[in-house]
PDB file of N, CA, C and O in Angstrom:
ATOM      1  N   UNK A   1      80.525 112.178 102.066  1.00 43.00           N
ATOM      2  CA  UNK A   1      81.836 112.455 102.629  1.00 43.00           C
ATOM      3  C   UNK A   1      82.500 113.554 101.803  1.00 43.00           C
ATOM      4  O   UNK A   1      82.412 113.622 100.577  1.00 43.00           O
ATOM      5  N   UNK A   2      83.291 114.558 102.711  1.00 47.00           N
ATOM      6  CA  UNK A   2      83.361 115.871 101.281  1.00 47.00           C
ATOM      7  C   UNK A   2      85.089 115.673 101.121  1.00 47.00           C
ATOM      8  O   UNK A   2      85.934 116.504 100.789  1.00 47.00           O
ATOM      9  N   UNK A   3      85.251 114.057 101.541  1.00 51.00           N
ATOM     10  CA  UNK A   3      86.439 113.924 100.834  1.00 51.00           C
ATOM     11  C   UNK A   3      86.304 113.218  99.809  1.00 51.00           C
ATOM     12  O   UNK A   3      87.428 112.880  99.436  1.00 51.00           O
ATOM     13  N   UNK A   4      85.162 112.630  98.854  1.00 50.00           N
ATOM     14  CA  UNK A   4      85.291 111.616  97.728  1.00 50.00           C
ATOM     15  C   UNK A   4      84.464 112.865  96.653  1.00 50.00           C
ATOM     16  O   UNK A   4      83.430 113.476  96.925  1.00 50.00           O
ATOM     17  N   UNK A   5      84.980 112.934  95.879  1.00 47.00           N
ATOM     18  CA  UNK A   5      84.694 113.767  94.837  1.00 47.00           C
ATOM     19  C   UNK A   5      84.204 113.053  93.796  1.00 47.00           C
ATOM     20  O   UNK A   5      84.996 112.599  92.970  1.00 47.00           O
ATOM     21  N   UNK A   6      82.343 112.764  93.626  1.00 47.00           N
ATOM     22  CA  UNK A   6      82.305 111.848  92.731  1.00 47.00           C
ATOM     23  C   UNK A   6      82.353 112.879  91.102  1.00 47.00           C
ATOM     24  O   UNK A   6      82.266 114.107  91.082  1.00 47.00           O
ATOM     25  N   UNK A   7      82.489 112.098  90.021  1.00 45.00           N
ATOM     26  CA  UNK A   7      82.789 112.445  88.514  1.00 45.00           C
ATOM     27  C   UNK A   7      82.088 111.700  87.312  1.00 45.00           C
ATOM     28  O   UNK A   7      82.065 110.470  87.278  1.00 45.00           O
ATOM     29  N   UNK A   8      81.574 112.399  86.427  1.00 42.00           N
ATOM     30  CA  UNK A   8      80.311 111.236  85.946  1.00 42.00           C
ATOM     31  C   UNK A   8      81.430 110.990  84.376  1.00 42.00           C
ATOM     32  O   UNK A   8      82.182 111.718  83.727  1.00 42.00           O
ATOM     33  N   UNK A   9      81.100 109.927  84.323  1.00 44.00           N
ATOM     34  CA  UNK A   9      82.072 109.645  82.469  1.00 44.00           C
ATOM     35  C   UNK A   9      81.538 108.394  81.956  1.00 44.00           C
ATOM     36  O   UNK A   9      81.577 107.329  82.572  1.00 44.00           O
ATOM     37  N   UNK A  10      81.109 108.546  80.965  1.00 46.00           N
ATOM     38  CA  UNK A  10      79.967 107.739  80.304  1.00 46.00           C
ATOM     39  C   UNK A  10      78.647 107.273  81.099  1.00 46.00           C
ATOM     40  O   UNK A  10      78.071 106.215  80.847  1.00 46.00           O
ATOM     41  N   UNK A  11      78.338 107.959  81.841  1.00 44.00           N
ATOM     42  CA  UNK A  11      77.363 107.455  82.379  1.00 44.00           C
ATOM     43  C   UNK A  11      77.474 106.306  84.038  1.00 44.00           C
ATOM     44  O   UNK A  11      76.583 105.767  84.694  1.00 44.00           O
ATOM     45  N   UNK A  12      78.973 106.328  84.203  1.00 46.00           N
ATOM     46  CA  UNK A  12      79.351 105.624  85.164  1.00 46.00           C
ATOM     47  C   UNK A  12      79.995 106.742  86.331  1.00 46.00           C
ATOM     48  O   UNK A  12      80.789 107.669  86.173  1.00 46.00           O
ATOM     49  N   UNK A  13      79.363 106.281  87.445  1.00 49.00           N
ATOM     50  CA  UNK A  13      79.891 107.301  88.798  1.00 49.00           C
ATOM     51  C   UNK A  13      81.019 106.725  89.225  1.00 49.00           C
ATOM     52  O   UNK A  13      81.084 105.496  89.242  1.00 49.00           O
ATOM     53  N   UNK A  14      81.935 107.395  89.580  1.00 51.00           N
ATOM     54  CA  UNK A  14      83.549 106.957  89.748  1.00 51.00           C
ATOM     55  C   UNK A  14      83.734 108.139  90.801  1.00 51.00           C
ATOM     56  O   UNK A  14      82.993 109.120  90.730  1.00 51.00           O
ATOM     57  N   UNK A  15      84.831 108.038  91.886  1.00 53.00           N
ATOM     58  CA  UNK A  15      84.817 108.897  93.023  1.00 53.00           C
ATOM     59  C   UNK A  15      86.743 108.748  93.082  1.00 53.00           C
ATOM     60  O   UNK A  15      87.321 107.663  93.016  1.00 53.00           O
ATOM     61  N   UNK A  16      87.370 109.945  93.201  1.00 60.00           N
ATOM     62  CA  UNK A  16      88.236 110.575  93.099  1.00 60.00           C
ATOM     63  C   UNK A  16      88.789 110.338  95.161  1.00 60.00           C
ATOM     64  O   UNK A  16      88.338 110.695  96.249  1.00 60.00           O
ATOM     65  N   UNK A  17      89.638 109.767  94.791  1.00 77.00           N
ATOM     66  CA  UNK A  17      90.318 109.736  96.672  1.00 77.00           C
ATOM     67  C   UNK A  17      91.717 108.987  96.536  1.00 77.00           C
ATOM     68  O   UNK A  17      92.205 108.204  95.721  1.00 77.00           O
ATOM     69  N   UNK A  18      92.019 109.429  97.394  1.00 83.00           N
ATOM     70  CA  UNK A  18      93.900 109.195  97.404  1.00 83.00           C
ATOM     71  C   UNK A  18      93.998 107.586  97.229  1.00 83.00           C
ATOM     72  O   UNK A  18      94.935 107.266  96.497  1.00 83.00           O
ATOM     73  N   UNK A  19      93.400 106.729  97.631  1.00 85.00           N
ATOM     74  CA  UNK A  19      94.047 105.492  97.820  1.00 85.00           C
ATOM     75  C   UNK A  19      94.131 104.927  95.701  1.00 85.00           C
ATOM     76  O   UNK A  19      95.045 104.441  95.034  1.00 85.00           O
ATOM     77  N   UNK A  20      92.776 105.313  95.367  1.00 81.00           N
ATOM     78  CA  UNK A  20      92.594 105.726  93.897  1.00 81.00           C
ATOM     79  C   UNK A  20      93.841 106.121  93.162  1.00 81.00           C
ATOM     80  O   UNK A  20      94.564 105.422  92.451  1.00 81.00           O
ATOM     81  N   UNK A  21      93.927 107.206  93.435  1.00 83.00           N
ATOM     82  CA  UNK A  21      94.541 107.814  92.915  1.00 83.00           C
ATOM     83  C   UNK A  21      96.108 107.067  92.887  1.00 83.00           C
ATOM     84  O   UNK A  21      96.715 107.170  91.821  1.00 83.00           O
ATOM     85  N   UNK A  22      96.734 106.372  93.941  1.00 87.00           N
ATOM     86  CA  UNK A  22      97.974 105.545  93.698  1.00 87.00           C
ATOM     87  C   UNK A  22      97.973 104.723  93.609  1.00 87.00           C
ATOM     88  O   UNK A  22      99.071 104.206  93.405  1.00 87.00           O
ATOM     89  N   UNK A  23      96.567 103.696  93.686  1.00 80.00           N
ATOM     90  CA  UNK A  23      96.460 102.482  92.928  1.00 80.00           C
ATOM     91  C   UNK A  23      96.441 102.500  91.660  1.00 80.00           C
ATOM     92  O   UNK A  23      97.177 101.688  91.099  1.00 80.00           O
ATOM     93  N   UNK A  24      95.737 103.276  90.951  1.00 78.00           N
ATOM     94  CA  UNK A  24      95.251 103.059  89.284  1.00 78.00           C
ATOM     95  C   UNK A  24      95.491 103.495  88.481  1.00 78.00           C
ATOM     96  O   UNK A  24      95.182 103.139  87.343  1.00 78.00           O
ATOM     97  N   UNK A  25      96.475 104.925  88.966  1.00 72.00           N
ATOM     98  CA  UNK A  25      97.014 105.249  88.264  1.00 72.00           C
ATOM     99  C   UNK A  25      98.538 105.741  87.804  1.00 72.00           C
ATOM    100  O   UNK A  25      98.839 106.747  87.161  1.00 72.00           O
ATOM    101  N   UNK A  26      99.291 104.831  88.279  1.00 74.00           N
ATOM    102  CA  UNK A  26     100.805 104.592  87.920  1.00 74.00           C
ATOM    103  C   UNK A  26     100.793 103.035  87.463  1.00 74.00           C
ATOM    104  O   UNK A  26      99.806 102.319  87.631  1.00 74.00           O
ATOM    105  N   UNK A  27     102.090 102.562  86.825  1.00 88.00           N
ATOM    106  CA  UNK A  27     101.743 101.635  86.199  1.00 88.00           C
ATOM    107  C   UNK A  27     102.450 100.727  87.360  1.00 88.00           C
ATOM    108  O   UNK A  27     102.197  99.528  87.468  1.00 88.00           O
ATOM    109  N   UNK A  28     103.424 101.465  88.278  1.00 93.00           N
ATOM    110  CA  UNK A  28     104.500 100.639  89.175  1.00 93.00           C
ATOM    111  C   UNK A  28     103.542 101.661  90.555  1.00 93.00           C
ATOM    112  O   UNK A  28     103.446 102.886  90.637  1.00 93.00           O
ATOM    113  N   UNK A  29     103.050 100.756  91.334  1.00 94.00           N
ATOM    114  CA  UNK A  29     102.483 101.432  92.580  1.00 94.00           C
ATOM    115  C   UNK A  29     103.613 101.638  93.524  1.00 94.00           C
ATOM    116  O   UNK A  29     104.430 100.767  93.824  1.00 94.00           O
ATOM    117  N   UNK A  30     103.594 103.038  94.032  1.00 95.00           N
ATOM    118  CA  UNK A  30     104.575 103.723  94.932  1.00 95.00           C
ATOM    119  C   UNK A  30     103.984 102.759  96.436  1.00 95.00           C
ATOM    120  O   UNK A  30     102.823 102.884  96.826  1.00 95.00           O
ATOM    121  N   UNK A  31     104.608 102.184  96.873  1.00 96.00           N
ATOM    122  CA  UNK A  31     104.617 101.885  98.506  1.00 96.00           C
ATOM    123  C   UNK A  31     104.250 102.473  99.258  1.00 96.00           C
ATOM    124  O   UNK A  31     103.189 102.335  99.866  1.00 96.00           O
ATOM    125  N   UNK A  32     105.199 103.411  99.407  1.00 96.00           N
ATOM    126  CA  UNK A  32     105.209 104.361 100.606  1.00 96.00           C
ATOM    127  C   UNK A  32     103.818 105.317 100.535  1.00 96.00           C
ATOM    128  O   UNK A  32     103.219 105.636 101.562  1.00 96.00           O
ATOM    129  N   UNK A  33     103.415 105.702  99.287  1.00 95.00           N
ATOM    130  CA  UNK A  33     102.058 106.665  99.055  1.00 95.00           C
ATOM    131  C   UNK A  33     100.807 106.020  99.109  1.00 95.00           C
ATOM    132  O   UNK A  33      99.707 106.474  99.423  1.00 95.00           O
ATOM    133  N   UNK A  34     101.306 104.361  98.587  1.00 94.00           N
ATOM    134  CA  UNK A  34      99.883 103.404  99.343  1.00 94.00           C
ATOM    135  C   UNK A  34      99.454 103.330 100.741  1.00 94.00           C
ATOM    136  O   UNK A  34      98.374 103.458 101.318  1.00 94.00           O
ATOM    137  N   UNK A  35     100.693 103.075 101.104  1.00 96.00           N
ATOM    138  CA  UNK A  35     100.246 103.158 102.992  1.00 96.00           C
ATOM    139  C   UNK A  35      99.844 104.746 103.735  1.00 96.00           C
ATOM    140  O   UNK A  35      98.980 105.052 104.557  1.00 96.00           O
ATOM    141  N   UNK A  36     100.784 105.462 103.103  1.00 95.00           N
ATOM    142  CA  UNK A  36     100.089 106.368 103.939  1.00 95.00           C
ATOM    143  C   UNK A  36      98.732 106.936 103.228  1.00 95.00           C
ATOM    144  O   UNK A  36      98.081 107.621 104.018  1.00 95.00           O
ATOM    145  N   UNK A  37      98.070 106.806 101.763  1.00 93.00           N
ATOM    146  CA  UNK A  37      97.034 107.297 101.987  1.00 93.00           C
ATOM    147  C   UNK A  37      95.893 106.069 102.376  1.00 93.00           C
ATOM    148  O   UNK A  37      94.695 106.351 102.394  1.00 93.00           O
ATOM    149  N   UNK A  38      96.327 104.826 102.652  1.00 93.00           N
ATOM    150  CA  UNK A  38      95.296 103.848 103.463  1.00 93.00           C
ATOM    151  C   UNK A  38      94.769 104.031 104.593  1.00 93.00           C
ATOM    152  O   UNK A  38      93.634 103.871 105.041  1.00 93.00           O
ATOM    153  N   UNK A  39      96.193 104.557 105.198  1.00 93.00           N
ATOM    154  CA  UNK A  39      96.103 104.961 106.405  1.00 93.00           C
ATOM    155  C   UNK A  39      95.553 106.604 106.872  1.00 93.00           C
ATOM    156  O   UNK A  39      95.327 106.913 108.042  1.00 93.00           O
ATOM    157  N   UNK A  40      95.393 107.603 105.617  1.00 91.00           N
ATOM    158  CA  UNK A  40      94.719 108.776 105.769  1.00 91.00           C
ATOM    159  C   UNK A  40      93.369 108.480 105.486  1.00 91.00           C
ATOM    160  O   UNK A  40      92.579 109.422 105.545  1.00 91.00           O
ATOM    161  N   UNK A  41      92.852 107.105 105.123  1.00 90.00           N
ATOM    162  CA  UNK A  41      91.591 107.349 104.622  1.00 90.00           C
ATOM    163  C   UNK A  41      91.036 105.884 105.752  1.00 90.00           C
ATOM    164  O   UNK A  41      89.880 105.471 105.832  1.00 90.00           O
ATOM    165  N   UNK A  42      92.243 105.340 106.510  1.00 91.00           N
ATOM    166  CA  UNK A  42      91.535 104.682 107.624  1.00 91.00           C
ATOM    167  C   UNK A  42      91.198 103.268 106.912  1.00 91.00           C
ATOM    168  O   UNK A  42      90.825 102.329 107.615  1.00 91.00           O
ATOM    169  N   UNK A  43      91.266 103.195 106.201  1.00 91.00           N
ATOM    170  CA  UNK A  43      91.538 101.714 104.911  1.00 91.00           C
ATOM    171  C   UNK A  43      91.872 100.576 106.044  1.00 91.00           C
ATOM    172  O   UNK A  43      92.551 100.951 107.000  1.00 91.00           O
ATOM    173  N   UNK A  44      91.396  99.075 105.996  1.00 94.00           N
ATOM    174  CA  UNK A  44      92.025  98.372 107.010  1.00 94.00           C
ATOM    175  C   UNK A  44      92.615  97.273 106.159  1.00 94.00           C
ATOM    176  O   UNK A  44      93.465  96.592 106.732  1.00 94.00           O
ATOM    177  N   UNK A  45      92.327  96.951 104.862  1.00 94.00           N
ATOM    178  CA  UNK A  45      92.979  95.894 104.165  1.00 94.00           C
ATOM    179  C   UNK A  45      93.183  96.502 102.687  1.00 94.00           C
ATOM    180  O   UNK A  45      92.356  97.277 102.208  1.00 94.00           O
ATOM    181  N   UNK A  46      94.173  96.155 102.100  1.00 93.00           N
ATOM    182  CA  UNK A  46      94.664  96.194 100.596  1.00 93.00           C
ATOM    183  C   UNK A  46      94.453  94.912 100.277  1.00 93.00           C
ATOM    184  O   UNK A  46      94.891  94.044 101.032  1.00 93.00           O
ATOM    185  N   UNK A  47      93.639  94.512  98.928  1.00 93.00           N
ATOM    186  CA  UNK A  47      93.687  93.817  98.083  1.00 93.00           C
ATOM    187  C   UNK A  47      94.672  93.871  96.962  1.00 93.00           C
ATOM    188  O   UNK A  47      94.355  94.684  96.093  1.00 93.00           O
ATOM    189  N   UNK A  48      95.632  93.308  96.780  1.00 93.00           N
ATOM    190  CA  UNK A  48      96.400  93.491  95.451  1.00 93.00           C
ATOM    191  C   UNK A  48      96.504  92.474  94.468  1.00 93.00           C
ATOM    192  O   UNK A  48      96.537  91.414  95.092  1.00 93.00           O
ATOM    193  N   UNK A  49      96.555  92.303  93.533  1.00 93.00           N
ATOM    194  CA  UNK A  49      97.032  91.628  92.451  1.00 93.00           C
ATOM    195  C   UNK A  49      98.364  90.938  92.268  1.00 93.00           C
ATOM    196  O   UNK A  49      99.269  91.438  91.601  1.00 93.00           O
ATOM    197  N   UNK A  50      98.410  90.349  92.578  1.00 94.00           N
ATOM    198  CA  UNK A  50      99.944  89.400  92.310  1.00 94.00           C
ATOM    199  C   UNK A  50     100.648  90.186  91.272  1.00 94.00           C
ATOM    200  O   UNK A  50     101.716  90.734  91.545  1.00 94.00           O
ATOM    201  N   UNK A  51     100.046  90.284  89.954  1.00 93.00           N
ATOM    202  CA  UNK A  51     100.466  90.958  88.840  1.00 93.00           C
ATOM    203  C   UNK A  51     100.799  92.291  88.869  1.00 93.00           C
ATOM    204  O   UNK A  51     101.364  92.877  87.946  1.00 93.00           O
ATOM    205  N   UNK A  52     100.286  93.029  90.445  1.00 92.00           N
ATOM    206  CA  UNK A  52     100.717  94.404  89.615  1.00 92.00           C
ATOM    207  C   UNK A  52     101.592  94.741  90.553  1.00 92.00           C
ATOM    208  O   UNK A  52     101.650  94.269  91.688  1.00 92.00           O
ATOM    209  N   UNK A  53     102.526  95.857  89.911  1.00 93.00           N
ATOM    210  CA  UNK A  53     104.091  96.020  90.223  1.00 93.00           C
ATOM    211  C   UNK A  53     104.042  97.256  91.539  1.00 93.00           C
ATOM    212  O   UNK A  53     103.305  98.242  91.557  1.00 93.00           O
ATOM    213  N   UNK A  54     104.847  96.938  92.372  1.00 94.00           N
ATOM    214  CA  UNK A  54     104.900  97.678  93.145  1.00 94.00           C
ATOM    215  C   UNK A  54     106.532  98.189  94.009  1.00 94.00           C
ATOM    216  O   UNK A  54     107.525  97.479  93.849  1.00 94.00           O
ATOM    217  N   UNK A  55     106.570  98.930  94.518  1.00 96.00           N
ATOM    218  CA  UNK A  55     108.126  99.691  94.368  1.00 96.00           C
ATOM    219  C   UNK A  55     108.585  98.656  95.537  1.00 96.00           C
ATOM    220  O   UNK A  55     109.683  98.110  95.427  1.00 96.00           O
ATOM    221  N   UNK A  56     107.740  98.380  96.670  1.00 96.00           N
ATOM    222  CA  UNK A  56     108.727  98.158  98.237  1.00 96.00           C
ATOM    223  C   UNK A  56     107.905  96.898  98.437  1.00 96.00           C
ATOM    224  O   UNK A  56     107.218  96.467  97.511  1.00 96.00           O
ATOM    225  N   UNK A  57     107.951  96.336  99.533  1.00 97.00           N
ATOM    226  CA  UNK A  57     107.187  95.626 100.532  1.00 97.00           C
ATOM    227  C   UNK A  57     106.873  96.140 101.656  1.00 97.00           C
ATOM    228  O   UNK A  57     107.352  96.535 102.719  1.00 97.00           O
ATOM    229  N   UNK A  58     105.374  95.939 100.770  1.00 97.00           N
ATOM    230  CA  UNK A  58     104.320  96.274 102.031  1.00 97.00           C
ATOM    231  C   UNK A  58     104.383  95.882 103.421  1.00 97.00           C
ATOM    232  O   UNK A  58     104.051  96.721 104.258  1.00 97.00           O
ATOM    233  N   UNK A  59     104.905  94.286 103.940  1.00 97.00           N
ATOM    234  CA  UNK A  59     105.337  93.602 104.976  1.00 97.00           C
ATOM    235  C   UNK A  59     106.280  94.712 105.921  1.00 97.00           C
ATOM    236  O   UNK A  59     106.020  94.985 107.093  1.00 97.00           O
ATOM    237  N   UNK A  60     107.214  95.175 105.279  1.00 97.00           N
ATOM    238  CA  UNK A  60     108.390  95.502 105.881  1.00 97.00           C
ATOM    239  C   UNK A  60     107.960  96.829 106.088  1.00 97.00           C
ATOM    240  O   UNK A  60     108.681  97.625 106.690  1.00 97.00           O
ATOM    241  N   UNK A  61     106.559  97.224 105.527  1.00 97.00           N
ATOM    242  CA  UNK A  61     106.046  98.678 105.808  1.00 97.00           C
ATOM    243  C   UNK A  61     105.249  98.818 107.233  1.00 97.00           C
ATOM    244  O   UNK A  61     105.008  99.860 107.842  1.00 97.00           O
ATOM    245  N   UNK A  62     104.941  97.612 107.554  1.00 97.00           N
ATOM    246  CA  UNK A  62     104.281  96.895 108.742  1.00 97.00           C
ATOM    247  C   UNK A  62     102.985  96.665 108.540  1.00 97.00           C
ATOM    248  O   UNK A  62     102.295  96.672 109.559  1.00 97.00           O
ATOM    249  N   UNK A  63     102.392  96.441 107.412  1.00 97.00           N
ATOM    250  CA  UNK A  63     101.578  95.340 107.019  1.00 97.00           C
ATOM    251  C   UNK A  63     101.409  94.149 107.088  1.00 97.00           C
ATOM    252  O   UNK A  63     102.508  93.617 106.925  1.00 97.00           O
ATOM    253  N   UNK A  64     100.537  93.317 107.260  1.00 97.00           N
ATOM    254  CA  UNK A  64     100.483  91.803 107.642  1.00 97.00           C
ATOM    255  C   UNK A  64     100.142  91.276 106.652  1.00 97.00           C
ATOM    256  O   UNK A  64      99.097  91.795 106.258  1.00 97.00           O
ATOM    257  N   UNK A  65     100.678  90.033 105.647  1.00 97.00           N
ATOM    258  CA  UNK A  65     100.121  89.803 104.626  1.00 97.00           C
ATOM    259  C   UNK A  65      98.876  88.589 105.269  1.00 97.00           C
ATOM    260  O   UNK A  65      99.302  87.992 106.258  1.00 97.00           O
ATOM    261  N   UNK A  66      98.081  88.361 105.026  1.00 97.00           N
ATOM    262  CA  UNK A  66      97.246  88.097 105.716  1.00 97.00           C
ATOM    263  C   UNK A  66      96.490  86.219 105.027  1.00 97.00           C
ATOM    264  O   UNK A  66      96.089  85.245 105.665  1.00 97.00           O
ATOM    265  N   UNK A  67      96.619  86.499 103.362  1.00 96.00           N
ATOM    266  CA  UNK A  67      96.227  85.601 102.534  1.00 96.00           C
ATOM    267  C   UNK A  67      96.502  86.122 101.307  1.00 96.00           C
ATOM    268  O   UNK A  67      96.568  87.312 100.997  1.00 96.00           O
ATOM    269  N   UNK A  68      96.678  85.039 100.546  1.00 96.00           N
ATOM    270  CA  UNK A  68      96.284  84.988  99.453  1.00 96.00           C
ATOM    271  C   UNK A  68      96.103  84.096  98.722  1.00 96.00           C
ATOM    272  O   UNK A  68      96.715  83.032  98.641  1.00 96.00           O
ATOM    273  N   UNK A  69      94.981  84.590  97.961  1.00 95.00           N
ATOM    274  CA  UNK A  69      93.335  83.842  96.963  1.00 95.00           C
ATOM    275  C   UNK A  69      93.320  84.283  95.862  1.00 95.00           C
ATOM    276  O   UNK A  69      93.388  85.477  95.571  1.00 95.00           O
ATOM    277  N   UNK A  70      93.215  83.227  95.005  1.00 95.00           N
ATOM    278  CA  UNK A  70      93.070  83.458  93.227  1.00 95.00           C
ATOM    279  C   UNK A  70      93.597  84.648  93.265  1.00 95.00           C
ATOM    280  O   UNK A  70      92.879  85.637  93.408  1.00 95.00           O
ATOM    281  N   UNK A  71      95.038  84.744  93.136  1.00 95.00           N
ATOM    282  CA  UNK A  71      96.087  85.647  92.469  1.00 95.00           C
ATOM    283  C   UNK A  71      96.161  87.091  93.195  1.00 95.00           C
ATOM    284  O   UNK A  71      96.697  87.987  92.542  1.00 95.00           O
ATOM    285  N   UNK A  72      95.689  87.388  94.445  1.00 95.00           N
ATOM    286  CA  UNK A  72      95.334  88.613  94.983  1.00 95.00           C
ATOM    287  C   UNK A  72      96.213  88.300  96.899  1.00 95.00           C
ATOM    288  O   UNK A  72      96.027  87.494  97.810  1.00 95.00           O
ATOM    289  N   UNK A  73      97.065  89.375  96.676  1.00 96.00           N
ATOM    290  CA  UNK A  73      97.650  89.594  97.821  1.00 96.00           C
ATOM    291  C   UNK A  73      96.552  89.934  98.978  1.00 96.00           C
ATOM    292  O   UNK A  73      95.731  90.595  98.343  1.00 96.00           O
ATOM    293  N   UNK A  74      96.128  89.863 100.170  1.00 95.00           N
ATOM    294  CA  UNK A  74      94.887  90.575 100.839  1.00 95.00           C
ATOM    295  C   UNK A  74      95.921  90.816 102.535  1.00 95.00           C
ATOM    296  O   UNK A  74      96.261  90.033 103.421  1.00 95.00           O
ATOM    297  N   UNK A  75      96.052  91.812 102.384  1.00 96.00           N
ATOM    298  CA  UNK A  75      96.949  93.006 103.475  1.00 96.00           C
ATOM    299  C   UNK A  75      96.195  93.396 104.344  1.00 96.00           C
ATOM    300  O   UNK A  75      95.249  94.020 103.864  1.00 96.00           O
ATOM    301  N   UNK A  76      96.172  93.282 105.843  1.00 96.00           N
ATOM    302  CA  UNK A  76      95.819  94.027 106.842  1.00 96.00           C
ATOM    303  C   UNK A  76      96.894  95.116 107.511  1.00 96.00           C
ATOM    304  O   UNK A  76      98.115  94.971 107.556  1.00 96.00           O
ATOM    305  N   UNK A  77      96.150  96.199 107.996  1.00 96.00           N
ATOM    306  CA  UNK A  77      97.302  97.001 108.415  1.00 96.00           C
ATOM    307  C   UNK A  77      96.602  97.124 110.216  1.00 96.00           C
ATOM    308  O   UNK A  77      95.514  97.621 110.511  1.00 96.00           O
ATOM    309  N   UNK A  78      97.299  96.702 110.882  1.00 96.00           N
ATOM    310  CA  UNK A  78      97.220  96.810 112.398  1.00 96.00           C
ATOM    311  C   UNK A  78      97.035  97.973 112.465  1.00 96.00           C
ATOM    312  O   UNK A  78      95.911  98.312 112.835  1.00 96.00           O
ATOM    313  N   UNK A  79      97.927  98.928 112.177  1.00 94.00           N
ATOM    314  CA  UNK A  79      97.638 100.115 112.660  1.00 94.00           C
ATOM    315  C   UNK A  79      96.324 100.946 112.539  1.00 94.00           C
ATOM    316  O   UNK A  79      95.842 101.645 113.431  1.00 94.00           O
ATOM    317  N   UNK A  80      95.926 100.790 111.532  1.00 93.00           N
ATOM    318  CA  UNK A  80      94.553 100.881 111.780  1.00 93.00           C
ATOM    319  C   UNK A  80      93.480 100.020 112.118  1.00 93.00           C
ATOM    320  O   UNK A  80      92.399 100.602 112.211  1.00 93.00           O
ATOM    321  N   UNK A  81      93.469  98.896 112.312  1.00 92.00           N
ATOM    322  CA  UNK A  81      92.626  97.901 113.049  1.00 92.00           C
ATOM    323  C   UNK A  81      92.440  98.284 114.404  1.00 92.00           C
ATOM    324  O   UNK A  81      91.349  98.488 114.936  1.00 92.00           O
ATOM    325  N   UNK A  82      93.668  98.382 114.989  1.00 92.00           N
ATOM    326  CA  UNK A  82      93.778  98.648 116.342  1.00 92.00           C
ATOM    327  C   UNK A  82      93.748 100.252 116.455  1.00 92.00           C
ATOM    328  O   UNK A  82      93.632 100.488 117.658  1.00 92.00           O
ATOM    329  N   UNK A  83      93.792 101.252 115.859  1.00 88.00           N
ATOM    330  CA  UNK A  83      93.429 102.270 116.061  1.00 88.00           C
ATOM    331  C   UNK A  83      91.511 102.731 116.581  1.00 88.00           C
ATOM    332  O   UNK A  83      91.115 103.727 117.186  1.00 88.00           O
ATOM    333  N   UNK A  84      90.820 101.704 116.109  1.00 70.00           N
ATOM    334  CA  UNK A  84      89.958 101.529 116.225  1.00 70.00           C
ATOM    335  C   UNK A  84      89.161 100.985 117.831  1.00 70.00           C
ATOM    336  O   UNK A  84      88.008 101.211 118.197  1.00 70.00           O
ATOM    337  N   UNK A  85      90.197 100.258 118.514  1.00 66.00           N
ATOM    338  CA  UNK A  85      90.227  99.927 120.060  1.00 66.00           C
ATOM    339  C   UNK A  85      90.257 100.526 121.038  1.00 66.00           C
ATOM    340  O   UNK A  85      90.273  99.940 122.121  1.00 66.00           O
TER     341      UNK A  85
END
């Protein structure tokens, strides 16, 4: 895909893409830049961490919270589920 840019560092392959990029690396995850690059990369569920901090609610972004299991939020986004129909 010549949108994942893989990167070699210690010997481990790691791949460079937006959803990456605003998950892992802020310490407070932006909302609004999660959904839309889920939704640029066609993503149909977010897994999150109970623990990690995030600016908005995802719900009210029109996400479905769907479950959650041993400490992990697990998010469907309709809009791309059903984009798929």
């Amino acid at each position: 895909d010549a949108e994942l840019m893989p990167f070699l560092d210690l010997g481990v392959e790691f791949y460079s893409n937006p959803v990456y990029e605003v998950m892992e690396k802020p310490e407070v995850i932006d909302a609004k830049a999660l959904v839309e690059a889920t939704r640029e990369t066609k993503c149909s569920y977010i897994v999150l961490s109970e623990e990690r901090k995030i600016d908005g609610d995802l719900v009210k972004m029109g996400l479905k919270l769907v479950n959650t299991l041993h400490g992990y939020n697990i998010y469907a986004d309709p809009e791309v589920l059903n984009a798929g129909l």
